[in-house]
CSV table of C-alpha atoms in Angstrom, one decimal:
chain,number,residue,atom,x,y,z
P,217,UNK,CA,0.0,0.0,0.0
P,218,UNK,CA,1.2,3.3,-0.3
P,219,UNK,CA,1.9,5.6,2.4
P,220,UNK,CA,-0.2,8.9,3.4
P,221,UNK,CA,1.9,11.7,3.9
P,222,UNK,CA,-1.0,13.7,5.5
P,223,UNK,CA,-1.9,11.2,8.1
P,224,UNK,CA,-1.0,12.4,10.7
P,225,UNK,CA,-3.4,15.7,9.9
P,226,UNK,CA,-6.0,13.8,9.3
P,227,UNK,CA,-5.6,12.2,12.3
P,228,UNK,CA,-5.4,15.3,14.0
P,229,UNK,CA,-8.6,16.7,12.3
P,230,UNK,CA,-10.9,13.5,12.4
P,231,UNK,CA,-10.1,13.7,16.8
P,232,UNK,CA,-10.2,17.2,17.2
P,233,UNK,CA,-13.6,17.8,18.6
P,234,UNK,CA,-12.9,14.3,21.2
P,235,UNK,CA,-9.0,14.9,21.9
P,236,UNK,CA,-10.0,18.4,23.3
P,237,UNK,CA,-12.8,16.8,25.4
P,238,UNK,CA,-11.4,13.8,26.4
P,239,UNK,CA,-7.6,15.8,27.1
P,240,UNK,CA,-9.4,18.1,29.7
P,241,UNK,CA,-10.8,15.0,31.5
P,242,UNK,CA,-6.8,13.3,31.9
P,243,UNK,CA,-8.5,10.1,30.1
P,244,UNK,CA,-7.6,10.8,26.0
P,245,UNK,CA,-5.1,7.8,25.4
P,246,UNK,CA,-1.2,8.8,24.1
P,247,UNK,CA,-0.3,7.0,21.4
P,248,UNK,CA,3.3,7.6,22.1
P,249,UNK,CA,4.9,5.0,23.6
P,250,UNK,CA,7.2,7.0,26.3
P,251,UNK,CA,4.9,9.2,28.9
P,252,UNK,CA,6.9,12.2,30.5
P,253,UNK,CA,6.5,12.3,34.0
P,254,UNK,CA,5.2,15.7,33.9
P,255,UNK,CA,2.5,14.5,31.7
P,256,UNK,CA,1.7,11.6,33.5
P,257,UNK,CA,1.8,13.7,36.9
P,258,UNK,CA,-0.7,16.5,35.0
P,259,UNK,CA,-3.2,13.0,33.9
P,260,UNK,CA,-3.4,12.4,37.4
P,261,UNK,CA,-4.7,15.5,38.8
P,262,UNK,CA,-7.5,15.8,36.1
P,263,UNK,CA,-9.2,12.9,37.0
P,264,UNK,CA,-8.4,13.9,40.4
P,265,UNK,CA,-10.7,16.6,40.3
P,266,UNK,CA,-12.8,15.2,37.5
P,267,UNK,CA,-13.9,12.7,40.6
P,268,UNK,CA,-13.7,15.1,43.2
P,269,UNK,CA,-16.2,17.5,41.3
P,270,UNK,CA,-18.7,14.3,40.5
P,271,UNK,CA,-18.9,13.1,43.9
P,272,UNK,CA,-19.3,16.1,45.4
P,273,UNK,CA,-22.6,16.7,43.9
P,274,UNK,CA,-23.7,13.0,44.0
P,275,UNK,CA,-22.9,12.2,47.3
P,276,UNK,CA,-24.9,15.6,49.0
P,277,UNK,CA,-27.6,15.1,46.8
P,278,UNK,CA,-28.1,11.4,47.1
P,279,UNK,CA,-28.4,12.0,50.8
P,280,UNK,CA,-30.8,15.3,50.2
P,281,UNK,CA,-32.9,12.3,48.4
P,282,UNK,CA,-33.0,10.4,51.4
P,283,UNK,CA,-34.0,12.9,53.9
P,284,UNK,CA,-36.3,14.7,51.6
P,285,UNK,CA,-40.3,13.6,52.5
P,286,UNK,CA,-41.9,15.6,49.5
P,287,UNK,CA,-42.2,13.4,46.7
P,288,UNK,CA,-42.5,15.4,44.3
P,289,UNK,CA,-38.8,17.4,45.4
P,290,UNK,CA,-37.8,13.6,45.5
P,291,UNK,CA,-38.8,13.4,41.6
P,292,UNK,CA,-37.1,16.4,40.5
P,293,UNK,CA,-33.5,15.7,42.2
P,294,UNK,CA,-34.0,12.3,40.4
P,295,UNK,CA,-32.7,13.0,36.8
P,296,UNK,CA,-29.9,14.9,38.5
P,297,UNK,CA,-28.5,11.7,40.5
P,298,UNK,CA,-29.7,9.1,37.8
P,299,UNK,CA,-27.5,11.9,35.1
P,300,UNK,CA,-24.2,12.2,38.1
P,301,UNK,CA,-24.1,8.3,38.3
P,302,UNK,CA,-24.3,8.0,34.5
P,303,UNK,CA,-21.1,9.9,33.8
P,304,UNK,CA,-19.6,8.1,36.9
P,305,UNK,CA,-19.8,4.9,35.0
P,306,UNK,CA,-19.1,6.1,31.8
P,307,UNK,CA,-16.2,8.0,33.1
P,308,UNK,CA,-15.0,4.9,34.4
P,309,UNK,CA,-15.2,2.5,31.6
P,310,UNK,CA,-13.0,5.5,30.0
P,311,UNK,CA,-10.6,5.0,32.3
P,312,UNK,CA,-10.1,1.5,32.9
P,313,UNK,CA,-10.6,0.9,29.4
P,314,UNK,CA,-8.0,3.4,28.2
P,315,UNK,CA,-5.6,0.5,26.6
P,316,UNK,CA,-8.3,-0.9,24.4
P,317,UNK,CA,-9.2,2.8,23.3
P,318,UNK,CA,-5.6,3.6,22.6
P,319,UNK,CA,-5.8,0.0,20.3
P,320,UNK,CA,-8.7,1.4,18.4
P,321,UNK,CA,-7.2,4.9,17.8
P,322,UNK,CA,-3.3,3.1,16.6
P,323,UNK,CA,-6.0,0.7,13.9
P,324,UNK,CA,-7.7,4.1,12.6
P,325,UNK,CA,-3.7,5.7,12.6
P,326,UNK,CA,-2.3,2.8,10.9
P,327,UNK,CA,-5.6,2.8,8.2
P,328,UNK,CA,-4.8,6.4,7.6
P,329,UNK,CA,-1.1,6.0,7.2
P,330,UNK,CA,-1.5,3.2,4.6
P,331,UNK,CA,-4.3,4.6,2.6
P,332,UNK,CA,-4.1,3.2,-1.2
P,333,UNK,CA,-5.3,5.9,-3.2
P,334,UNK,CA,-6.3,9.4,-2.7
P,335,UNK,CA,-10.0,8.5,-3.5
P,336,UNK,CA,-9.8,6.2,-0.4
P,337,UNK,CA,-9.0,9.2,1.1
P,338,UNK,CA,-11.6,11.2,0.3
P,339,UNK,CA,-13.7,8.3,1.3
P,340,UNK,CA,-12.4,8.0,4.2
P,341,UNK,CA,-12.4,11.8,5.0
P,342,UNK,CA,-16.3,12.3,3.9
P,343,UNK,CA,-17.4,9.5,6.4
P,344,UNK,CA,-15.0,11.5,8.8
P,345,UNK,CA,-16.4,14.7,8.6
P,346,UNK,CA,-19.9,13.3,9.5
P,347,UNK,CA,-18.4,11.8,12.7
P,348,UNK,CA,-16.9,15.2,13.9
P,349,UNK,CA,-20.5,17.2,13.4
P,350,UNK,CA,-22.3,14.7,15.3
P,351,UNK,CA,-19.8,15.4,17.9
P,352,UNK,CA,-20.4,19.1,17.5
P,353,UNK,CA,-24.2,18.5,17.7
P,354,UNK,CA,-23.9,16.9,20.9
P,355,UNK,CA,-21.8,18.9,22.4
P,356,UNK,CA,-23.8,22.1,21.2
P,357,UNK,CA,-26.6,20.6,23.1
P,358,UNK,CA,-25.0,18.8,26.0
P,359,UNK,CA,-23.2,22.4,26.9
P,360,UNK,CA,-26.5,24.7,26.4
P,361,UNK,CA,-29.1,22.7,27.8
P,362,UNK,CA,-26.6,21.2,30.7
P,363,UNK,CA,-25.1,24.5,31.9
P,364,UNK,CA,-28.7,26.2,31.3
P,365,UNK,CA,-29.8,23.6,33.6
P,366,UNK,CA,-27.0,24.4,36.4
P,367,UNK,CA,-27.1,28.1,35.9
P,368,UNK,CA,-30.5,29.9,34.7
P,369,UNK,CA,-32.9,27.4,36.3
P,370,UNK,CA,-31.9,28.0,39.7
P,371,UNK,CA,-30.9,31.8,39.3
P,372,UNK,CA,-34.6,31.9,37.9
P,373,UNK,CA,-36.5,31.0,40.4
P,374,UNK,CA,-35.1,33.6,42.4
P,375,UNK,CA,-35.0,34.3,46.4
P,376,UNK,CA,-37.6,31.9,48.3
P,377,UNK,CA,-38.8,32.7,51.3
P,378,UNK,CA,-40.7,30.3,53.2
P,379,UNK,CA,-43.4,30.5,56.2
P,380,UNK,CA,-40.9,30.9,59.0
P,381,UNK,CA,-39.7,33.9,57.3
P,382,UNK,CA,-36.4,32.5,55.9
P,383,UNK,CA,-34.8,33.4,52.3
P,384,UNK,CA,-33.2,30.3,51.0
P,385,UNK,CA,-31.4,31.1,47.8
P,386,UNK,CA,-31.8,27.8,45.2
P,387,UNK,CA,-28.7,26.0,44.3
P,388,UNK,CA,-28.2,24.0,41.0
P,389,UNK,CA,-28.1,20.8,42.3
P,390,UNK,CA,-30.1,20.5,46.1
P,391,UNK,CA,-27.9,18.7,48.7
P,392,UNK,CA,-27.5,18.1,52.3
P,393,UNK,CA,-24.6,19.5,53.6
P,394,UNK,CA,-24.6,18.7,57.2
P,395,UNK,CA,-23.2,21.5,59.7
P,396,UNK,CA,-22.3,23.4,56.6
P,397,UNK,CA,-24.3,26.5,56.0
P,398,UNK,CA,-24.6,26.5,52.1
P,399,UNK,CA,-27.1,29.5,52.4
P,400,UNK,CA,-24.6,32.6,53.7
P,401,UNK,CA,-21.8,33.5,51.6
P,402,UNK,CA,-19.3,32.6,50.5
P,403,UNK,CA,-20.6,29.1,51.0
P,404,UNK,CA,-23.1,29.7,48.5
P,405,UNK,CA,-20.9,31.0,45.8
P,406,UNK,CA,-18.5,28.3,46.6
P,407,UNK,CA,-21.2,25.4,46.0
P,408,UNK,CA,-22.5,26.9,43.5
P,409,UNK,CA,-19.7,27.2,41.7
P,410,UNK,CA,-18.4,24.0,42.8
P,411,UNK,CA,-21.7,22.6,41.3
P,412,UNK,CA,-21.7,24.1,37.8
P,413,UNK,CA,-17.9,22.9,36.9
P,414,UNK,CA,-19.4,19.6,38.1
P,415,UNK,CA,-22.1,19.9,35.1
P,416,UNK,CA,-18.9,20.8,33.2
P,417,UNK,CA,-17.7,17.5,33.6
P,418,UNK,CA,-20.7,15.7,33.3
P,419,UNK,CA,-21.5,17.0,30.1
P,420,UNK,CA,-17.7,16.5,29.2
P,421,UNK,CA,-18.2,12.9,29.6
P,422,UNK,CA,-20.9,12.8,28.0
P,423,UNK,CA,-19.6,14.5,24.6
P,424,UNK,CA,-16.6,12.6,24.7
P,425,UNK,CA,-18.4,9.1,25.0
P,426,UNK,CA,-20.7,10.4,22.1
P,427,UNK,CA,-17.1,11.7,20.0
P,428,UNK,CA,-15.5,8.1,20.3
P,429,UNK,CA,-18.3,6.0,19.0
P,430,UNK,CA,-18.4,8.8,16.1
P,431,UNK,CA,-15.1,8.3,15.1
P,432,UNK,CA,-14.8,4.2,16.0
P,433,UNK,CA,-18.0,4.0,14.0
P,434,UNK,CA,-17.7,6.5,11.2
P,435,UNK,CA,-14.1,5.0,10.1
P,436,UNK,CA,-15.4,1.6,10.3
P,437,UNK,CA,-18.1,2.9,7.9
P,438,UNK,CA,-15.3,5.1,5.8
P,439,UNK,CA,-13.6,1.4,5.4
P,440,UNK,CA,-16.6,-0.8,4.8
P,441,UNK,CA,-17.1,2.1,1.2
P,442,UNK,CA,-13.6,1.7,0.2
P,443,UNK,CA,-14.4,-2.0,0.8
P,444,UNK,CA,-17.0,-1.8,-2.1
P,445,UNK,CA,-15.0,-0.3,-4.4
P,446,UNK,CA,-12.6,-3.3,-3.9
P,447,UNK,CA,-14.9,-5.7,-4.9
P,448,UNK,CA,-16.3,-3.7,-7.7
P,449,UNK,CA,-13.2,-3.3,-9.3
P,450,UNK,CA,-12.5,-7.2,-8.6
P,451,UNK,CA,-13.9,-8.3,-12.2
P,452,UNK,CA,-13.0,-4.8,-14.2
P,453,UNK,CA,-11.3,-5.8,-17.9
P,454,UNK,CA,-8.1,-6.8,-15.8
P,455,UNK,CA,-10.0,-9.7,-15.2
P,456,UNK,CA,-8.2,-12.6,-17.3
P,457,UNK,CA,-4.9,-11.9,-15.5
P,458,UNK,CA,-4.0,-14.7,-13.2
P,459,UNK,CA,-2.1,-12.7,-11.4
P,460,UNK,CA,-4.0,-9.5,-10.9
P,461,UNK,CA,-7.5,-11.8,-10.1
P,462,UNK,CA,-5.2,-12.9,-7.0
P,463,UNK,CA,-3.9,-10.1,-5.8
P,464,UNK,CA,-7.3,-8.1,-5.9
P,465,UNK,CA,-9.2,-10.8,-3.7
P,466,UNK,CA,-6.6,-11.2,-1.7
P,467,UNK,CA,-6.4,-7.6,-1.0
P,468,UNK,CA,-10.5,-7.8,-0.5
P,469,UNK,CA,-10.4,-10.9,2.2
P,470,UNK,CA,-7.8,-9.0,3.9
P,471,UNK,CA,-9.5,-5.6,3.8
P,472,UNK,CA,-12.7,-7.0,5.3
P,473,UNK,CA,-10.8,-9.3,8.3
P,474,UNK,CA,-9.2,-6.2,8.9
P,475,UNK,CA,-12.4,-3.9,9.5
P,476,UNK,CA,-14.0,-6.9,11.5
P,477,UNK,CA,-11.6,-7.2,13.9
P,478,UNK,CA,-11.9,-3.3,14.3
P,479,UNK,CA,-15.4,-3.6,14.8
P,480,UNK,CA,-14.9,-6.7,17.2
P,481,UNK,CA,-12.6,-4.5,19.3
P,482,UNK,CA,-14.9,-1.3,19.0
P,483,UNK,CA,-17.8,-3.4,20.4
P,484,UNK,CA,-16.2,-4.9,23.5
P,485,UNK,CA,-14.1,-1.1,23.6
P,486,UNK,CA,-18.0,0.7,23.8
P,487,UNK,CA,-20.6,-1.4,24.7
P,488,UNK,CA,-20.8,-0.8,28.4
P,489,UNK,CA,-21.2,2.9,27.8
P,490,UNK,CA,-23.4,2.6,25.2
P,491,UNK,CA,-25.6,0.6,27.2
P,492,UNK,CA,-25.3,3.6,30.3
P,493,UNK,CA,-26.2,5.8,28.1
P,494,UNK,CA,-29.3,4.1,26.4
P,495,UNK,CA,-30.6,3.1,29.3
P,496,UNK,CA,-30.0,5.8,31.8
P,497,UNK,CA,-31.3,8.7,29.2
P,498,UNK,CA,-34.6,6.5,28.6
P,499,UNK,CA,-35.1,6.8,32.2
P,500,UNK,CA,-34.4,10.5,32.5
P,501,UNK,CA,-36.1,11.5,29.8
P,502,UNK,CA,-39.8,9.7,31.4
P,503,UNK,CA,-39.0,11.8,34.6
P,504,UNK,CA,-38.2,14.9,32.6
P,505,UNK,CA,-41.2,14.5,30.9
P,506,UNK,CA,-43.0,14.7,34.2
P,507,UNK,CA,-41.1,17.2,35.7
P,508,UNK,CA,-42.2,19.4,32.4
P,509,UNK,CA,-45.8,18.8,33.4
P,510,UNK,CA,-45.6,19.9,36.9
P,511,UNK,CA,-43.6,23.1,36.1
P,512,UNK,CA,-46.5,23.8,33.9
P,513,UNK,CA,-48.8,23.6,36.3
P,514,UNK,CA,-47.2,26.0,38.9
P,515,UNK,CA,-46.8,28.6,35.6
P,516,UNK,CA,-43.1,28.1,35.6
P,517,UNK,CA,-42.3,29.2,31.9
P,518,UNK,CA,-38.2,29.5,32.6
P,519,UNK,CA,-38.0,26.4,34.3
P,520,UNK,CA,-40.5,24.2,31.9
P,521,UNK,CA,-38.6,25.7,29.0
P,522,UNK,CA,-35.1,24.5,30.4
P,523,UNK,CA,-36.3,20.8,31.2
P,524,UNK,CA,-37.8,20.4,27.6
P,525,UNK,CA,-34.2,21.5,26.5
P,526,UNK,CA,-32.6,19.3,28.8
P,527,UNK,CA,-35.0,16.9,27.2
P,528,UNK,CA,-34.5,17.3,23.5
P,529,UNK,CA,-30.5,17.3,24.3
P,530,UNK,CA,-31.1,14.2,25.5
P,531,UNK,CA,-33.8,12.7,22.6
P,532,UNK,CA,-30.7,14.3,20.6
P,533,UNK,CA,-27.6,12.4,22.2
P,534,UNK,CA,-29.4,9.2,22.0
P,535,UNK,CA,-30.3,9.4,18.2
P,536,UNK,CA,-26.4,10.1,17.9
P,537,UNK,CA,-25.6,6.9,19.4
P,538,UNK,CA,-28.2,5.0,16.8
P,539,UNK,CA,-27.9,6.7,14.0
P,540,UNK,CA,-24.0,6.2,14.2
P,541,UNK,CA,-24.9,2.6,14.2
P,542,UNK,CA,-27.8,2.5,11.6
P,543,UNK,CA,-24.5,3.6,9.5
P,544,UNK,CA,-22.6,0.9,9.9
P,545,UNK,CA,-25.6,-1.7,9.1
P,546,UNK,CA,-26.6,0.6,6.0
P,547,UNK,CA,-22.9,0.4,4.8
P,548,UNK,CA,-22.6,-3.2,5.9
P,549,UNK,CA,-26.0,-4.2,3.8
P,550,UNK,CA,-24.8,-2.2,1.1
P,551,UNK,CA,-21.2,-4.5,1.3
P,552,UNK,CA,-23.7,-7.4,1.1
P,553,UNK,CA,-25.6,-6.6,-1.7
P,554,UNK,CA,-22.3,-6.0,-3.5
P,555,UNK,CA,-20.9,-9.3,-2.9
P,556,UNK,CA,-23.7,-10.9,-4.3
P,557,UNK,CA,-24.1,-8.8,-7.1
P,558,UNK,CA,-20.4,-9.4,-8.5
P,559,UNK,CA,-20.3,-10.6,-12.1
P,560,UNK,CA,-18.8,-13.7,-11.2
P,561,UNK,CA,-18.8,-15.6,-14.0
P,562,UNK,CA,-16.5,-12.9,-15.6
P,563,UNK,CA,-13.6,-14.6,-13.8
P,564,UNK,CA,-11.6,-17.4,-14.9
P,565,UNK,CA,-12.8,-21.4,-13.6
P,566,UNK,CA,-11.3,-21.7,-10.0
P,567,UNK,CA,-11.1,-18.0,-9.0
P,568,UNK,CA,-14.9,-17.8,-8.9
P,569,UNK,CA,-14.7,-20.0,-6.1
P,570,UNK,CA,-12.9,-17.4,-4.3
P,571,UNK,CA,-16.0,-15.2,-4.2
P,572,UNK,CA,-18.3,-17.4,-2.3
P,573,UNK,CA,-16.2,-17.1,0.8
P,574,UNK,CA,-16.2,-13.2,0.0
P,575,UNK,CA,-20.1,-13.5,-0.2
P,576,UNK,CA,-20.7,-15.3,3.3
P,577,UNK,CA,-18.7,-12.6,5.0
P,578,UNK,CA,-20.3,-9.9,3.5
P,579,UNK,CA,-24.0,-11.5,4.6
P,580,UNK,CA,-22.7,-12.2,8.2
P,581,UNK,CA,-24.6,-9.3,10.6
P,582,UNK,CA,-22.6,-6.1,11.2
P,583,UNK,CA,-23.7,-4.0,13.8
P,584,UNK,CA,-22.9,-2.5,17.4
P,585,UNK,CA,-24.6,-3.0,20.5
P,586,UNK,CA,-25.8,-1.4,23.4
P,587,UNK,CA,-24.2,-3.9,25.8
P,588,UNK,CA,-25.4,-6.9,23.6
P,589,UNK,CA,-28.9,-6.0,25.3
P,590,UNK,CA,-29.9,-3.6,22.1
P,591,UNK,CA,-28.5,-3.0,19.0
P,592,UNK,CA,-27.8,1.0,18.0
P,593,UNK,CA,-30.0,1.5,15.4
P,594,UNK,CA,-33.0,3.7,14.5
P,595,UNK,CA,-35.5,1.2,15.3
P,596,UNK,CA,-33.9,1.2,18.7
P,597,UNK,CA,-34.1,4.9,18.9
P,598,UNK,CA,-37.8,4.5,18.1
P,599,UNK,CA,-38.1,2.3,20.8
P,600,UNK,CA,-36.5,3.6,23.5
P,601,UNK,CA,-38.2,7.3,22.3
């Protein structure tokens, strides 16, 4: 094959969006092979106080959840712990799964530095460049609605002051707090602010879990159309020459062992998070649904109008998941279809042979799962919706 000289800025471009995410978090894998220690030391911290900032809004609310007696307080501080234990877990699986990431982003490195052609390339770039504006959707949405939610819904509501003549001042996230006054300053800066980087993070996770499924599942799609164009040129006029016949389905078996062994590894790489994120945003979205229909009934425009955006961002990150992989099973079917509708007979005796392996890897199911529970797919999206 020969080599792309520009792969390394297309490697840059394709990760852009989910480098910058994933860097400020401490968890986007090096592909070098020698850390610095400063580097390693500066890793460390940010998920330091990635975790600090999680659990310090999860732990005080979970308890606030506990002692609360109003049920319907109780259903509003859900979505916030169900959202805070979400990113936990996916934040995690980031983590602990940071060797089998890096192993997915060295497959897409070494696919970009041994491109064949420059029209693989622009294959390969166009199925890119879809993968990095899903990643700008979400995060468009993930950032407004999130920090909306952290921010203008409390400051909205304002100054309460209850029966007993006290002014309680909301905070973004309610939590128990012991002995700690969180109501006089600066206590109540210091939360507060303390809570809104914690949506920062949060929604980090989120957008970066959403970014590496784009580009996993993108390239895999960018490959499975340079695939096709393999097989279509397998019986072109060249197609008397012993040698060439060879060489071409050669080049086609070990194109498509290639991308399924990238899609095996992407699947056991994702799947947990995928599932977290299915899952735990079907729940939310039935409580934010509910939540929208009691702030309607106390005439709360503000605060109805930033839990249906908190809503659709959600409805929106989920479609990214599916859609990502309806894709890969449009590409794969279109792979499929291909195989079978090769002319064959064009090829000399005992190389037609050849193609009937071809054609029973192309028909065997290519798809990615939501912790083999679900497969991400529209239908699934319509489903869960």
């Amino acid at each position: 094959m020969r080599s792309n000289e520009h792969y390394q800025d297309d490697i840059m471009y394709i990760t852009k969006v989910t480098r910058h995410v994933l860097s400020v978090l401490g968890v986007w894998p090096s592909l070098s092979v020698n850390k610095s220690f400063g580097g390693k030391i500066c890793r460390l911290l940010l998920i330091t106080i990635s975790w600090t900032l999680l659990y310090c809004v999860l732990i005080p609310g979970f308890l606030f959840w506990l002692i609360e007696k109003r049920t319907r307080i109780k259903i509003q501080t859900t979505p916030i712990l169900l959202f805070g234990v979400m990113a936990i877990g996916k934040y995690s699986n980031l983590i602990f799964r940071e060797g089998q990431i890096k192993r997915c982003l060295k497959h897409i490195e070494d696919d970009w530095k041994n491109v064949m052609n420059t029209d693989a390339r622009n294959t390969m770039l166009e199925s890119a460049r879809t993968g990095r504006r899903l990643v700008v959707l979400c995060g468009v949405f993930m950032y407004g609605s999130g920090l909306s939610f952290r921010s203008i819904l409390p400051l909205s509501k304002g100054k309460i002051v209850t029966a007993q003549n006290i002014t309680i001042k909301p905070l973004p996230c309610p939590g128990y707090f012991f002995s700690l006054d969180a109501q006089v300053s600066p206590n109540y800066e210091m939360i507060f602010a303390m809570q809104f980087f914690s949506g920062l993070v949060t929604f980090s996770i989120t957008t970066g879990v959403c970014g590496l499924t784009a580009v996993f599942v993108m390239h895999a799609c960018g490959q499975l159309k340079i695939l096709i164009n393999l097989m279509t040129h397998l019986v072109e006029e060249q197609w008397n020459e012993k040698h060439s016949v060879n060489r071409k389905l050669a080049e086609i078996v070990e194109y498509q062992i290639r991308i399924r062994n990238f899609l095996k590894l992407v699947e056991h790489t994702m799947q947990q998070v995928c599932l977290i994120e299915l899952m735990g945003c079907s729940i939310v979205v039935c409580i934010l649904g509910y939540c929208i229909i009691m702030e309607w009934e106390n005439s709360n425009t503000i605060g109805m109008c930033t839990y249906f955006i908190a809503l659709i961002s959600l409805m929106i990150n989920m479609f990214m998941f599916c859609y990502t992989g309806e894709q890969l099973s449009i590409q794969a079917e279109k792979v499929a279809i291909t195989s079978c509708e090769l002319e064959w007979y064009r090829l000399p005796d005992r190389k037609a042979r050849g193609i009937v392996l071809v054609m029973i890897m192309s028909n065997s199911p290519t798809k990615i799962t939501a912790g083999k529970v679900m497969d991400l797919s529209l239908k699934t999206f319509g489903d869960v919706r």
